[in-house]
PDB file of C-alpha atoms in Angstrom:
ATOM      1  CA  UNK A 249     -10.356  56.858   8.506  1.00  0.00           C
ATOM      2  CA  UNK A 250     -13.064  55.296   5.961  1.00  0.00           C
ATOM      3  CA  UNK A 251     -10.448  54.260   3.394  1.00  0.00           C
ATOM      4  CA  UNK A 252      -8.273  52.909   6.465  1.00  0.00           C
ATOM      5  CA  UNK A 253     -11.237  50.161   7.650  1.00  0.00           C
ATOM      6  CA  UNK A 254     -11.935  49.355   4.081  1.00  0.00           C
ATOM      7  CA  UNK A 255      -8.496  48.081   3.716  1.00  0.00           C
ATOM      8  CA  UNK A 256      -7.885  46.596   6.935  1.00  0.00           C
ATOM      9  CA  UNK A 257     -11.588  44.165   6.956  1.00  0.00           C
ATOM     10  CA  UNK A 258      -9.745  42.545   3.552  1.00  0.00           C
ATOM     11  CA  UNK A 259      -6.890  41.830   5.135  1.00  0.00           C
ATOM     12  CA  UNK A 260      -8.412  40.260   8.436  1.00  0.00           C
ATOM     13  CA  UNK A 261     -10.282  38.244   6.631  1.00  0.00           C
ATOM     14  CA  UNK A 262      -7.240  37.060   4.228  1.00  0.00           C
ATOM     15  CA  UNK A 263      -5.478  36.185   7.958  1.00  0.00           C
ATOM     16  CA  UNK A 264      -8.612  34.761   9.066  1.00  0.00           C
ATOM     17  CA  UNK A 265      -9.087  32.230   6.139  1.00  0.00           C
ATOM     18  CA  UNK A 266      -5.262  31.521   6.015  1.00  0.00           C
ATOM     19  CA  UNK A 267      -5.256  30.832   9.489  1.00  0.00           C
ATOM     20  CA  UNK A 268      -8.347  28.311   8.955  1.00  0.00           C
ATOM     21  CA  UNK A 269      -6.624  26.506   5.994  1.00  0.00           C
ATOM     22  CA  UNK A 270      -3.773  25.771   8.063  1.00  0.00           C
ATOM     23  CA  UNK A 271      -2.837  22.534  10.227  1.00  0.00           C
ATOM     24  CA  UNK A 272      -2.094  22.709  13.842  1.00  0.00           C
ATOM     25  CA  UNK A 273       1.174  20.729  14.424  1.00  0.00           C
ATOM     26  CA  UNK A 274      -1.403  18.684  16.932  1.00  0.00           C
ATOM     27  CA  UNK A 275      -3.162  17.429  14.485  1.00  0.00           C
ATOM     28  CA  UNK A 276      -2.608  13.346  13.636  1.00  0.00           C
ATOM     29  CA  UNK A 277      -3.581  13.232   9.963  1.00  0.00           C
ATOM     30  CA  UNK A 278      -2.666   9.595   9.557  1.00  0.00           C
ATOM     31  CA  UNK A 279      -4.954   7.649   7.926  1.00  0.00           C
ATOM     32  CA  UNK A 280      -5.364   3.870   9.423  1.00  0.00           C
ATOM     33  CA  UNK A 281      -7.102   1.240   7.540  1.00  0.00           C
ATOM     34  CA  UNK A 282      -9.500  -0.961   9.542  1.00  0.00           C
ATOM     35  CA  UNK A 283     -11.171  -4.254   9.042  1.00  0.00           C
ATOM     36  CA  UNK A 284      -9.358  -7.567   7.561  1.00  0.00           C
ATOM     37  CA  UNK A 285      -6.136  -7.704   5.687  1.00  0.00           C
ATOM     38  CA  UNK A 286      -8.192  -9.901   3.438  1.00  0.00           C
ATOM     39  CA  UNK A 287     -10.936  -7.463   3.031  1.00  0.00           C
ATOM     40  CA  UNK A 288      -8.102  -4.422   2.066  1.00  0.00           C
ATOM     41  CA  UNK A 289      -6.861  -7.517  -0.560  1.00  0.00           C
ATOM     42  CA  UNK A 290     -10.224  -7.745  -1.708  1.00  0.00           C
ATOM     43  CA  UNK A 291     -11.097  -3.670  -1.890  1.00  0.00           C
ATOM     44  CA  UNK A 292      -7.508  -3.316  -3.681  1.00  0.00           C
ATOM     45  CA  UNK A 293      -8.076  -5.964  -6.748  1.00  0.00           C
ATOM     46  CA  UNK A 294     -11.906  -3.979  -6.786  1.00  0.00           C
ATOM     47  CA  UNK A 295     -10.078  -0.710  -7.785  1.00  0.00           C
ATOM     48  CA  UNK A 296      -7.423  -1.757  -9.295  1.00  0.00           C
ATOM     49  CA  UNK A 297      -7.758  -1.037 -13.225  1.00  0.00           C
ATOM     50  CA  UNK A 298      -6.007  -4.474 -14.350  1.00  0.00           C
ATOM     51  CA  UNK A 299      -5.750  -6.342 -17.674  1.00  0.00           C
ATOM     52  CA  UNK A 300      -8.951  -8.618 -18.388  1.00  0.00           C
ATOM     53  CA  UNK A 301      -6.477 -11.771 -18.704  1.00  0.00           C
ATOM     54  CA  UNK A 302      -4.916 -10.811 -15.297  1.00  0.00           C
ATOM     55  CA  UNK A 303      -8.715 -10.977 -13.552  1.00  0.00           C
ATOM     56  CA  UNK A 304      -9.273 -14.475 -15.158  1.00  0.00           C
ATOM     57  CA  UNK A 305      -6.087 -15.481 -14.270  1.00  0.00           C
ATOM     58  CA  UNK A 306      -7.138 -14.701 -10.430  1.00  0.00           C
ATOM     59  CA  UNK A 307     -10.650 -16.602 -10.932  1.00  0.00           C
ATOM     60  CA  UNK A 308      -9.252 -19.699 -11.468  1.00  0.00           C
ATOM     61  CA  UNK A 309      -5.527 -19.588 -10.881  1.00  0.00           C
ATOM     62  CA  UNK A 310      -4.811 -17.674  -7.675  1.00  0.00           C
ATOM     63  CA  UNK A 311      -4.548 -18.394  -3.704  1.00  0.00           C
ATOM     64  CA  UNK A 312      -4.474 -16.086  -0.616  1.00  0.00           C
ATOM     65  CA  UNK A 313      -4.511 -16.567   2.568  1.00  0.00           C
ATOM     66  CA  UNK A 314      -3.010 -15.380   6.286  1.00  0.00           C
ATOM     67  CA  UNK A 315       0.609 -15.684   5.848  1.00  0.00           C
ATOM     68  CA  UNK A 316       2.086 -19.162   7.866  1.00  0.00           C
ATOM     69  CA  UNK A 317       4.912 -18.548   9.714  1.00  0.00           C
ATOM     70  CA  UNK A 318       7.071 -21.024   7.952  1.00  0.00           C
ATOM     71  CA  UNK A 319       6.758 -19.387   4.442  1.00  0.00           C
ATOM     72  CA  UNK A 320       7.057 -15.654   6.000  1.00  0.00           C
ATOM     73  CA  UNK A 321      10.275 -15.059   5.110  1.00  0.00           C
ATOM     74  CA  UNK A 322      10.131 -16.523   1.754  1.00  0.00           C
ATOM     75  CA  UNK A 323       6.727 -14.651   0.980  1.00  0.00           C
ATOM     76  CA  UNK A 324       8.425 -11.353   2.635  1.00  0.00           C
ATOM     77  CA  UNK A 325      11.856 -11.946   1.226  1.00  0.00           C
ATOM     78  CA  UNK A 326      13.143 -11.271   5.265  1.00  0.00           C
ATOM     79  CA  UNK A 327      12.584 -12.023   8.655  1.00  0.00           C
ATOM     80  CA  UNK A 328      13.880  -9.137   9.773  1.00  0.00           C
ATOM     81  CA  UNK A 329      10.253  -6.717   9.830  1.00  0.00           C
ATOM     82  CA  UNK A 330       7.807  -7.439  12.923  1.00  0.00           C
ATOM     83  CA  UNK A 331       4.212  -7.633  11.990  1.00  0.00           C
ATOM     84  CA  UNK A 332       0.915  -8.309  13.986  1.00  0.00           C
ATOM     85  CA  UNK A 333      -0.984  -9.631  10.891  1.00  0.00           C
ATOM     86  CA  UNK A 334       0.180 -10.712   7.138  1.00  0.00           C
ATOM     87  CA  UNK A 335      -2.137 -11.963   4.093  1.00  0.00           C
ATOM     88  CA  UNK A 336      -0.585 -13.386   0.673  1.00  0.00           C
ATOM     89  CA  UNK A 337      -2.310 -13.134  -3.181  1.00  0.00           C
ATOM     90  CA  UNK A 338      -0.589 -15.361  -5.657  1.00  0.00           C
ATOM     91  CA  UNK A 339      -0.862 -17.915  -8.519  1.00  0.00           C
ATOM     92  CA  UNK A 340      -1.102 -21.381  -7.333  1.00  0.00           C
ATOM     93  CA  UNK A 341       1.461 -22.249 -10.207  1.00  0.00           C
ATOM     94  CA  UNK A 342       4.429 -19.554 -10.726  1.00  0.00           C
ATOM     95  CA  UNK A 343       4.133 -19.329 -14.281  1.00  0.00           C
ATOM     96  CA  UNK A 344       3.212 -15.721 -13.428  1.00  0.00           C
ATOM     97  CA  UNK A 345       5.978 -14.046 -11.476  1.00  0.00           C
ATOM     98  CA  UNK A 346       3.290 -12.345  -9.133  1.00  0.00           C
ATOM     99  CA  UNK A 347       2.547 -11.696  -5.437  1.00  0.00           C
ATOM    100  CA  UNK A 348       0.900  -9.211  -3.100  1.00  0.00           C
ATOM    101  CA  UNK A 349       1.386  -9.219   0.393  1.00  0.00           C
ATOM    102  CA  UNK A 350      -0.100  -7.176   3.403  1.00  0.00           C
ATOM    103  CA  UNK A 351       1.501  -6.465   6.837  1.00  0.00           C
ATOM    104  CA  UNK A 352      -0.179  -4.721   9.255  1.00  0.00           C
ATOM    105  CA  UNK A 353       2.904  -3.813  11.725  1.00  0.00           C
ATOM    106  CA  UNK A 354       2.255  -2.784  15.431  1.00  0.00           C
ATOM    107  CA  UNK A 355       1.732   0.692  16.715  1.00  0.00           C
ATOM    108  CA  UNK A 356       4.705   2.497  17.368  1.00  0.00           C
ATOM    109  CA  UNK A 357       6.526   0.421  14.654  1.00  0.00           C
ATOM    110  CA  UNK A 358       8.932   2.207  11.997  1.00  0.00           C
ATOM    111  CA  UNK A 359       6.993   2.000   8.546  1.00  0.00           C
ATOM    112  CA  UNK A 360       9.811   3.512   6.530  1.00  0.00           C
ATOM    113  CA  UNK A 361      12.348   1.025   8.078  1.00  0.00           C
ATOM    114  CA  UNK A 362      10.321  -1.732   7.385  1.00  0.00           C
ATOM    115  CA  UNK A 363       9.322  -0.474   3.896  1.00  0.00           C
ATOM    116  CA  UNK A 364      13.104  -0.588   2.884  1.00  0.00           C
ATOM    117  CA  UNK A 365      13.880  -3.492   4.893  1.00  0.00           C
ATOM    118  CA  UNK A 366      11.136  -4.725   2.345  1.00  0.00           C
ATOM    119  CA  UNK A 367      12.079  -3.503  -0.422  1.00  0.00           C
ATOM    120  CA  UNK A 368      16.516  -4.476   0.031  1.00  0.00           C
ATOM    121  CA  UNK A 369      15.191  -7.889   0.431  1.00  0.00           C
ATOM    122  CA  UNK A 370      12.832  -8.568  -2.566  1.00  0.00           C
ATOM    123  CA  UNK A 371      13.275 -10.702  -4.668  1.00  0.00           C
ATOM    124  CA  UNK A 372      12.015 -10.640  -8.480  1.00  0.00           C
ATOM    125  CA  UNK A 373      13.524 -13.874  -9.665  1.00  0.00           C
ATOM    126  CA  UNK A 374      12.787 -16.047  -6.485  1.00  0.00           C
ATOM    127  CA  UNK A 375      10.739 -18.149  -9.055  1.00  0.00           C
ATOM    128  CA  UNK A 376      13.507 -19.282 -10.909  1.00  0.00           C
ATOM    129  CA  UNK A 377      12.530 -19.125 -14.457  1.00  0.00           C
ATOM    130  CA  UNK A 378      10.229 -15.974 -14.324  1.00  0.00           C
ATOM    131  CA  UNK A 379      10.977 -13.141 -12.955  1.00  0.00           C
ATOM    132  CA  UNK A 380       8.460  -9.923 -11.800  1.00  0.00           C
ATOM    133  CA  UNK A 381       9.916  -6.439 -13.944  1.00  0.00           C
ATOM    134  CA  UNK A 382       8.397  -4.229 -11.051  1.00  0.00           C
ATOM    135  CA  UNK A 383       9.045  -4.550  -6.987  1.00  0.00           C
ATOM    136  CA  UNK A 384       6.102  -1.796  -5.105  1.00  0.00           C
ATOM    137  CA  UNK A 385       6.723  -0.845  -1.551  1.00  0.00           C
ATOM    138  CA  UNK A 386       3.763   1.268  -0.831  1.00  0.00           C
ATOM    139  CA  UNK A 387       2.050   1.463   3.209  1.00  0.00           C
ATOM    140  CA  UNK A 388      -1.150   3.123   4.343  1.00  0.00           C
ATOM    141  CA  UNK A 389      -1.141   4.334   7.980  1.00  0.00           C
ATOM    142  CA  UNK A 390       0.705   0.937   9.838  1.00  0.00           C
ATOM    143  CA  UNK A 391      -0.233  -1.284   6.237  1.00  0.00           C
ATOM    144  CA  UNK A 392       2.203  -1.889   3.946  1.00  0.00           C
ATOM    145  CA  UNK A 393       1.492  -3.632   0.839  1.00  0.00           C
ATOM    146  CA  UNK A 394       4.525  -5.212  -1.533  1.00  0.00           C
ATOM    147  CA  UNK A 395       3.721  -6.549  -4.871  1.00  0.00           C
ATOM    148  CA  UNK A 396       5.960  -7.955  -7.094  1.00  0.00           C
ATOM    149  CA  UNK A 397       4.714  -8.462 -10.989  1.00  0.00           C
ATOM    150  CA  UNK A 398       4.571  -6.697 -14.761  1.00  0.00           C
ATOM    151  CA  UNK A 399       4.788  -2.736 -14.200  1.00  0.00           C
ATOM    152  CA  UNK A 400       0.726  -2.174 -15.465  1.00  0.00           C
ATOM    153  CA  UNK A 401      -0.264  -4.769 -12.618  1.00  0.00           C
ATOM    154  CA  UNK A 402       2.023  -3.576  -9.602  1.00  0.00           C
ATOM    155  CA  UNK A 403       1.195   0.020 -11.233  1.00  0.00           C
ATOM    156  CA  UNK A 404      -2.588  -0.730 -10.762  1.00  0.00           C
ATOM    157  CA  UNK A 405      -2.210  -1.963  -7.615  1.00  0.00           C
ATOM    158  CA  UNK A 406      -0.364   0.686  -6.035  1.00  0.00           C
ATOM    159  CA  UNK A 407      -2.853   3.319  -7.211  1.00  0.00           C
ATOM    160  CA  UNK A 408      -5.739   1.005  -5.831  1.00  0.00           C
ATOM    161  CA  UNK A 409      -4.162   0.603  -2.259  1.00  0.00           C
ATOM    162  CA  UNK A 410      -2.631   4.260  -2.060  1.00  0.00           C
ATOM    163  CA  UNK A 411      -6.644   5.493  -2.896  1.00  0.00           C
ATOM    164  CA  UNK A 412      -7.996   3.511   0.063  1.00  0.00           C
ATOM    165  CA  UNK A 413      -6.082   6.138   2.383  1.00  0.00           C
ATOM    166  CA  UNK A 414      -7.787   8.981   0.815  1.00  0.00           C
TER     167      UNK A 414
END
């Protein structure tokens, strides 16, 4: 009977702990980003690992701002994805093919449509004589963030936006 117990308490408490490590099918582990689209901008380009010439480029060169509704569907590259809230980051002068834009989209909204929606419609030479190497579609909860630019820069800031869900 005494070698019995001593094998069943292990394997109790290996059911026990497995149990514990799992994830009820309840649970909503989606992680939402609150505050301003322009304060998400901001926390992005603060952990973003980018080039030194790229952050003095932004100093002097770039402009953001809520998207207007008359440049949406240039800035988005369609019309076709509903949003509550969008905010721009780009050079002032397209010399740089760059550009990072934020939608918040409703609740209840279809991220992954929207993302590839998104993503069919981009654009990388919509600047005519420069054109951005690397197109990221990336969301957070109901955020998505599209940047267009070189691959270390879009690279950069996918890692930066993707780490603000963690």
């Amino acid at each position: 009977m005494w070698k019995k117990s001593k094998l069943i308490i292990p394997v109790l408490a290996a059911v026990l702990l497995l149990g514990a490590c799992g994830s009820s099918e309840n649970e909503d582990t989606t992680v939402e980003l609150i505050g301003s689209l322009s304060d998400i901008m901001d926390s992005v380009y603060e952990n973003a690992d980018l080039s030194q010439d790229f952050k003095e480029s932004m100093a002097n060169d770039f402009d953001s701002g809520e998207i207007p509704a008359e440049s949406a569907e240039y800035l988005i590259g369609t019309a076709d994805v509903e949003y509550e809230e969008g905010f721009y980051s780009m050079p002032m002068m397209n010399v740089v093919p760059y550009q990072c834009i934020l939608l918040r989209l409703p609740d209840g909204a279809d991220v992954e449509a929207a993302k590839q929606t998104i993503a069919d419609n981009a654009d990388p030479r919509k600047w005519i004589c420069v054109e951005a190497e690397s197109v990221i579609v990336e969301n957070v909860g109901h955020v998505i963030m599209f940047v267009m630019g070189d691959s270390a820069t879009t690279n950069a800031m996918r890692t930066a936006f993707l780490g603000l869900g963690e």
